[in-house]
Coordinates of C-alpha atoms in Angstrom, one line a residue:
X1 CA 2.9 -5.0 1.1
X2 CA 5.5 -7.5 -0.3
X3 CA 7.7 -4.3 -0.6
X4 CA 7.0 -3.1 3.1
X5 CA 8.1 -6.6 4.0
X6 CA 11.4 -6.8 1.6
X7 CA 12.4 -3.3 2.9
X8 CA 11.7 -3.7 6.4
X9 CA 13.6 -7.1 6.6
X10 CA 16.9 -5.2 4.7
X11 CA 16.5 -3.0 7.5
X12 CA 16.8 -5.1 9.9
X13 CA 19.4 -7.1 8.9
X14 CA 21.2 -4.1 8.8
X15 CA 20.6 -3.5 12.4
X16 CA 21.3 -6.7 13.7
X17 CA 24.6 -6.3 11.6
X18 CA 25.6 -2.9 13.6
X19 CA 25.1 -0.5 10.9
X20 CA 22.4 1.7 11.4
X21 CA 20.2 2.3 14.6
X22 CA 16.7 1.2 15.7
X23 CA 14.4 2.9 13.2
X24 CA 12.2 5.9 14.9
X25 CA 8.5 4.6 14.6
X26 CA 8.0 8.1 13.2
X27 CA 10.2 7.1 10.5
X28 CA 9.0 3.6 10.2
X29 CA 5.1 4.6 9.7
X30 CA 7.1 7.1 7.2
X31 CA 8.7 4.2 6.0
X32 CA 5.8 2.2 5.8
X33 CA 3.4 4.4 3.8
X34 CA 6.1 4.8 1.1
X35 CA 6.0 1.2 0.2
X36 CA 3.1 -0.5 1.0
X37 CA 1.2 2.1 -1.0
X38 CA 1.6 2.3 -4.9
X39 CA -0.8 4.8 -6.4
X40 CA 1.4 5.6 -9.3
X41 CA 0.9 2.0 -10.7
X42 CA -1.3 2.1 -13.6
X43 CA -4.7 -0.5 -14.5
X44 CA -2.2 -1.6 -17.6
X45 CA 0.5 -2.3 -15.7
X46 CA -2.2 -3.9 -12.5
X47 CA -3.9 -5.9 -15.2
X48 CA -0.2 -7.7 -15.8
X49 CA 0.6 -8.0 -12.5
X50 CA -2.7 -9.8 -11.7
X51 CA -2.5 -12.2 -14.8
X52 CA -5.0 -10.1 -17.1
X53 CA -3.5 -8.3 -19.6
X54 CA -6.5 -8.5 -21.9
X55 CA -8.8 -7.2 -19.6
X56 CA -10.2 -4.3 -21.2
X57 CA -9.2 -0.9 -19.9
X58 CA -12.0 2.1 -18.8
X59 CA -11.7 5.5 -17.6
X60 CA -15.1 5.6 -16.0
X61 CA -18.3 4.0 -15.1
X62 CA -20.0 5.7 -18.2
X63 CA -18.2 3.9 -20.7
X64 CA -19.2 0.9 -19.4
X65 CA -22.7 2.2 -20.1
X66 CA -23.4 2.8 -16.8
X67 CA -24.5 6.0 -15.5
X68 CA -22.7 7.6 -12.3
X69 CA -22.3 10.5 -10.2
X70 CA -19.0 12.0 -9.8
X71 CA -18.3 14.0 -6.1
X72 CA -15.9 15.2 -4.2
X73 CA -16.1 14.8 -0.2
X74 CA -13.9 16.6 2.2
X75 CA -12.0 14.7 4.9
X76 CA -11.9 15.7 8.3
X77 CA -8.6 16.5 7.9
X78 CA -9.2 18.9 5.0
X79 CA -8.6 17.1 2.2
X80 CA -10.6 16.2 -1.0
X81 CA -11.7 12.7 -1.9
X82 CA -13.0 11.9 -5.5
X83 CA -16.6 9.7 -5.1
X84 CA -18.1 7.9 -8.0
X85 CA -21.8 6.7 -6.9
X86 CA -23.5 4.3 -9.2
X87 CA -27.2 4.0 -9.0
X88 CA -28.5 0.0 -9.5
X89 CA -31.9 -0.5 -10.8
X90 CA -34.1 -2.4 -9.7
X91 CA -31.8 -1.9 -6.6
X92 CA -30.6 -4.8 -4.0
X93 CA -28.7 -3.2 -1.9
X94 CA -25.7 -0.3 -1.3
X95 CA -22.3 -1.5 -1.4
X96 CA -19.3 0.8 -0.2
X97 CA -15.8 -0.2 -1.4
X98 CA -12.6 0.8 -0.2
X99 CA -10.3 -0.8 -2.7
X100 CA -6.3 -1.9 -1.8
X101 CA -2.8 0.1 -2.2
X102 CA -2.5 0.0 -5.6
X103 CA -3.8 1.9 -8.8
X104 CA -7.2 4.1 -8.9
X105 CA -11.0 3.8 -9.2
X106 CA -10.8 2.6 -13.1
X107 CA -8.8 -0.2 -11.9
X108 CA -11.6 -1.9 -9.4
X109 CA -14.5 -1.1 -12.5
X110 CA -14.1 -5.1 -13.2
X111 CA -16.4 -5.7 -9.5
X112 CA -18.4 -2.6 -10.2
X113 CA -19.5 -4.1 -13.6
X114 CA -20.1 -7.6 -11.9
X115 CA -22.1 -6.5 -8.8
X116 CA -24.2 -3.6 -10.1
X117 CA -25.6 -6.1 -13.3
X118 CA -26.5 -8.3 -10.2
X119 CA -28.6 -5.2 -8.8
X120 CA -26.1 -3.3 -6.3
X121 CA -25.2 0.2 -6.7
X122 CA -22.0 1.1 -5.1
X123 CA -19.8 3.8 -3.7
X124 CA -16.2 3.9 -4.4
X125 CA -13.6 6.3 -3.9
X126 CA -10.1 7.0 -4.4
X127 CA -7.6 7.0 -1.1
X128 CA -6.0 10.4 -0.2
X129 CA -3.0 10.9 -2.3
X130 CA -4.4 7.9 -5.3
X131 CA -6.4 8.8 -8.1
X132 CA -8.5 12.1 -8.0
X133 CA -7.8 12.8 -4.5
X134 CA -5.7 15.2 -2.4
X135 CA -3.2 14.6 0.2
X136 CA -0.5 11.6 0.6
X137 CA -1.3 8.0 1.1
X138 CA -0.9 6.9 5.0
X139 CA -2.3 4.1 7.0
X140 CA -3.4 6.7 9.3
X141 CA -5.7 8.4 7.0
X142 CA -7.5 5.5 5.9
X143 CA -10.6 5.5 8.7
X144 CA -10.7 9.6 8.3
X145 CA -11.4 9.1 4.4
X146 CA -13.8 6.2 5.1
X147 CA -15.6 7.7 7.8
X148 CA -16.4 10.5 5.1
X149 CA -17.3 8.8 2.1
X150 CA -19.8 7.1 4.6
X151 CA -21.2 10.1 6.0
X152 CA -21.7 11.2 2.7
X153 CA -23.2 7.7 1.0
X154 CA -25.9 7.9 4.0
X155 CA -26.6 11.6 2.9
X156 CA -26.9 11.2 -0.5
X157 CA -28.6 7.8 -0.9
X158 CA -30.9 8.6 1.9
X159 CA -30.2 5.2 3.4
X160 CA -30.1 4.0 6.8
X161 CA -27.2 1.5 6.3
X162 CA -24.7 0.2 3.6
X163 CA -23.0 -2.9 3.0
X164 CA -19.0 -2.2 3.5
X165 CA -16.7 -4.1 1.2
X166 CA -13.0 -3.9 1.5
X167 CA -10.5 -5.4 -0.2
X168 CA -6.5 -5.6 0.7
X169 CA -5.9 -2.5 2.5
X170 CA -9.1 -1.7 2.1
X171 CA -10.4 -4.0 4.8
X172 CA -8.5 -2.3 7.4
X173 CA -11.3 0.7 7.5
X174 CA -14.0 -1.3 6.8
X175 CA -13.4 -3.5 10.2
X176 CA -13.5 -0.3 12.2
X177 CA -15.9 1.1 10.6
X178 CA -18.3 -2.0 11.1
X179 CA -17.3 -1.9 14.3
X180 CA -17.8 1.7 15.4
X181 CA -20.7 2.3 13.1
X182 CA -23.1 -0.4 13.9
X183 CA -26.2 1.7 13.1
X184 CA -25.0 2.5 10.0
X185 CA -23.6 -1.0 8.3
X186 CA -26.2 -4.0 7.6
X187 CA -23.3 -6.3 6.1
X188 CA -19.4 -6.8 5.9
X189 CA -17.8 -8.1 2.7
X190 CA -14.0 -8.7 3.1
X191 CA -11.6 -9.7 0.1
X192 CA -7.9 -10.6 1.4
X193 CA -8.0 -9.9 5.3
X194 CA -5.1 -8.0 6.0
X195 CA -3.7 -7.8 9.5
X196 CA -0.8 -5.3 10.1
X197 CA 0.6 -7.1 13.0
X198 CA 1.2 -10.2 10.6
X199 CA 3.2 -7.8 8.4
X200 CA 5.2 -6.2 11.4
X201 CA 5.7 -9.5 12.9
X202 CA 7.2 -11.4 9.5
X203 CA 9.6 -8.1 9.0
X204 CA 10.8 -7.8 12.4
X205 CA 11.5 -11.4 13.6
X206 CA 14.8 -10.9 14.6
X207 CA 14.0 -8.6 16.8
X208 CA 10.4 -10.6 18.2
X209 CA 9.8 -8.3 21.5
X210 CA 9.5 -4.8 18.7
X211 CA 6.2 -5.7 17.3
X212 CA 4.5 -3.5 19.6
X213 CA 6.8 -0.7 19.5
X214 CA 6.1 -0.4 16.1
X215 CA 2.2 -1.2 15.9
X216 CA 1.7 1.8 18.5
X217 CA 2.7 3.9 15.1
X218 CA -0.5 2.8 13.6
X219 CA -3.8 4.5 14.5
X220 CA -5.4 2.0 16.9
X221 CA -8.7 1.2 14.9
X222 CA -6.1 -0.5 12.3
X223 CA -5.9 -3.6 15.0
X224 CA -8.1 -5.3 12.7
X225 CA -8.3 -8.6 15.0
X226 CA -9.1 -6.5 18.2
X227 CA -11.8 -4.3 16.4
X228 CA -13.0 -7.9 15.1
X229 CA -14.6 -8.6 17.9
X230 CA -16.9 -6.0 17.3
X231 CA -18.5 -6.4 14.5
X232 CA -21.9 -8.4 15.1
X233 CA -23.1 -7.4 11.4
X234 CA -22.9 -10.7 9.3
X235 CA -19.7 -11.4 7.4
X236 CA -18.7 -12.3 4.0
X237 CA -15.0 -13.2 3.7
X238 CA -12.7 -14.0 0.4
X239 CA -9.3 -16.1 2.0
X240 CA -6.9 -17.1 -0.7
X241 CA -4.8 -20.7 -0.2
X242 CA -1.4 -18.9 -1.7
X243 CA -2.0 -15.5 -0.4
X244 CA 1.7 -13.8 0.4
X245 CA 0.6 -12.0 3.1
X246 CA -1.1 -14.4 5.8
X247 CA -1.9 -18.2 5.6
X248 CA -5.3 -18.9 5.2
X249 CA -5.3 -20.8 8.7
X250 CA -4.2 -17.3 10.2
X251 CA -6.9 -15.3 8.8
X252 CA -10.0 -17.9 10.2
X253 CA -8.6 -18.1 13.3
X254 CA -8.7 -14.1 13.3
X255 CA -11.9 -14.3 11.5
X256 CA -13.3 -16.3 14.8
X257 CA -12.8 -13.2 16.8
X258 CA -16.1 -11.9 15.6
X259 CA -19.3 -12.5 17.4
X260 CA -21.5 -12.6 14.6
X261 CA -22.3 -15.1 11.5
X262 CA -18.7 -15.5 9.5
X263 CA -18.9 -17.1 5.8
X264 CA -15.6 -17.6 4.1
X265 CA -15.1 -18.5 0.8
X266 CA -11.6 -19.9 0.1
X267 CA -9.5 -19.9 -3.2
X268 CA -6.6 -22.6 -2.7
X269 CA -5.3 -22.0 -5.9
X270 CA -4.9 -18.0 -5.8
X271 CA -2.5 -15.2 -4.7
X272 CA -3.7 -12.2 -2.6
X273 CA -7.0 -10.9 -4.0
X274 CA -7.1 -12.3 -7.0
X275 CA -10.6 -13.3 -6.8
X276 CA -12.5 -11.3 -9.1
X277 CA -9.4 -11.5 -11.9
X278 CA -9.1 -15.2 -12.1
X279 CA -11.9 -17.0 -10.4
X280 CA -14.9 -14.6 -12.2
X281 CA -17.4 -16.5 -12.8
X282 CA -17.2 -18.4 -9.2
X283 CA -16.0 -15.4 -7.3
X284 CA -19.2 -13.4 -8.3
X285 CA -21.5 -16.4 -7.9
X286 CA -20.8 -17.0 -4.2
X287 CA -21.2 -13.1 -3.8
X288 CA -25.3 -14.0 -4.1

């Protein structure tokens, strides 16, 4: 996202300098997707980024030693989604976790490891366009793809209802999914909040009254603070005290918005998501 922001910013100075026109919001959701996702980046070059370069590198679940199930799921809009489902036992619980805008499924195994040794067995799943998925990465594929690991998850585990955990990016579906799945999600676990009309609004401030010509490129169910209201399932939330992307004063006051019981959990000390990577022992902990 710090890219989207950088680029978006250049562009507008531009603008406001005479030199190129009003982006189309075709362009700019175009324009958007290109540099707020990153799913060339590899877990080497992640575990550098995020201040853990000798965090051990996996390709799978298995050589963790722990057994999974490998699927693939189509989309709605035909394309193919690679699944990794990993049984718990003695079981707690199902988690479903949409991970952020960087990397692949190996890169997230660190919170895999953690929460299925403390008796959750997850869903995860790579993005169109990341990983071992089809497609191209877009904001406006993210609910399609959720919506059909989910359908999936129910059929396969048999369950009536999952826990949804997002993280980054990944919190975006798991909002409107919470909110227009009710029946189907018992619990909401949300690591870095991110709000698009925060990002919009910090890249177009020159310009103020644009913020909603642009947001109207996003599919609606992004509008994570309106779809907040919705969610009456509890809430877990991760807020970070250096996070680049929104203070943490702007994410409670979003956080309010929903109706049901809200725990946050704040890291003053942390950049964006950082949680797991840094904080370990005490992220995991107050995930009990």
């Amino acid at each position: 996202m710090t890219k989207l922001l950088t680029a978006l910013l250049l562009g507008l100075l531009l603008f406001a300098a005479g030199c190129i026109p009003l982006i189309p919001r075709k362009q700019f959701l175009s324009l958007a997707n290109d540099v707020a996702f990153a799913p060339e980046l590899t877990c080497e070059q992640l575990k550098v980024d995020f201040g853990v370069p000798d965090l051990p590198t996996v390709k799978d679940p298995a050589e963790l030693g722990i057994p999974f199930e490998r699927a693939f799921v189509k989309t709605a809009d035909g394309q193919t989604l690679q699944v990794w489902y990993i049984p718990a036992q003695p079981e707690r619980g199902l988690v479903l976790l949409a991970y952020g805008a960087v990397g692949e499924l190996p890169c997230y195994l660190l919170l895999t490891k953690h929460l299925h040794a403390d008796g959750w067995s997850m869903v995860m799943y790579d993005f169109q366009g990341f990983g071992g998925s089809t497609g191209r990465p877009s904001f406006n594929t993210l609910v399609t793809d959720h919506n059909a690991v989910l359908d999936w998850t129910l059929a396969r585990t048999g369950r009536d209802k999952v826990t949804l955990m997002g993280i980054s990016v990944g919190t975006l579906p798991t909002v409107a999914q919470a909110a227009a799945r009710p029946e189907a999600v018992n619990a909401v676990v949300l690591d870095g909040l991110l709000v698009l009309r925060l990002q919009v609004r910090r890249a177009w401030l020159l310009i103020g009254g644009w913020v909603e010509h642009y947001m109207k490129v996003f599919d609606p169910r992004l509008r994570i603070e309106e779809q907040l209201a919705r969610v009456h399932q509890p809430i877990f939330a991760v807020v970070y005290g250096r996070d680049e992307h929104a203070k943490p004063w702007q994410i409670r006051k979003i956080l309010s918005r929903a109706p049901g019981e809200v725990t946050i959990v704040e890291f003053p000390n942390l950049m964006h998501a950082r949680g797991p990577y840094l904080a370990t022992d005490e992220y995991f902990a107050r995930l009990q």
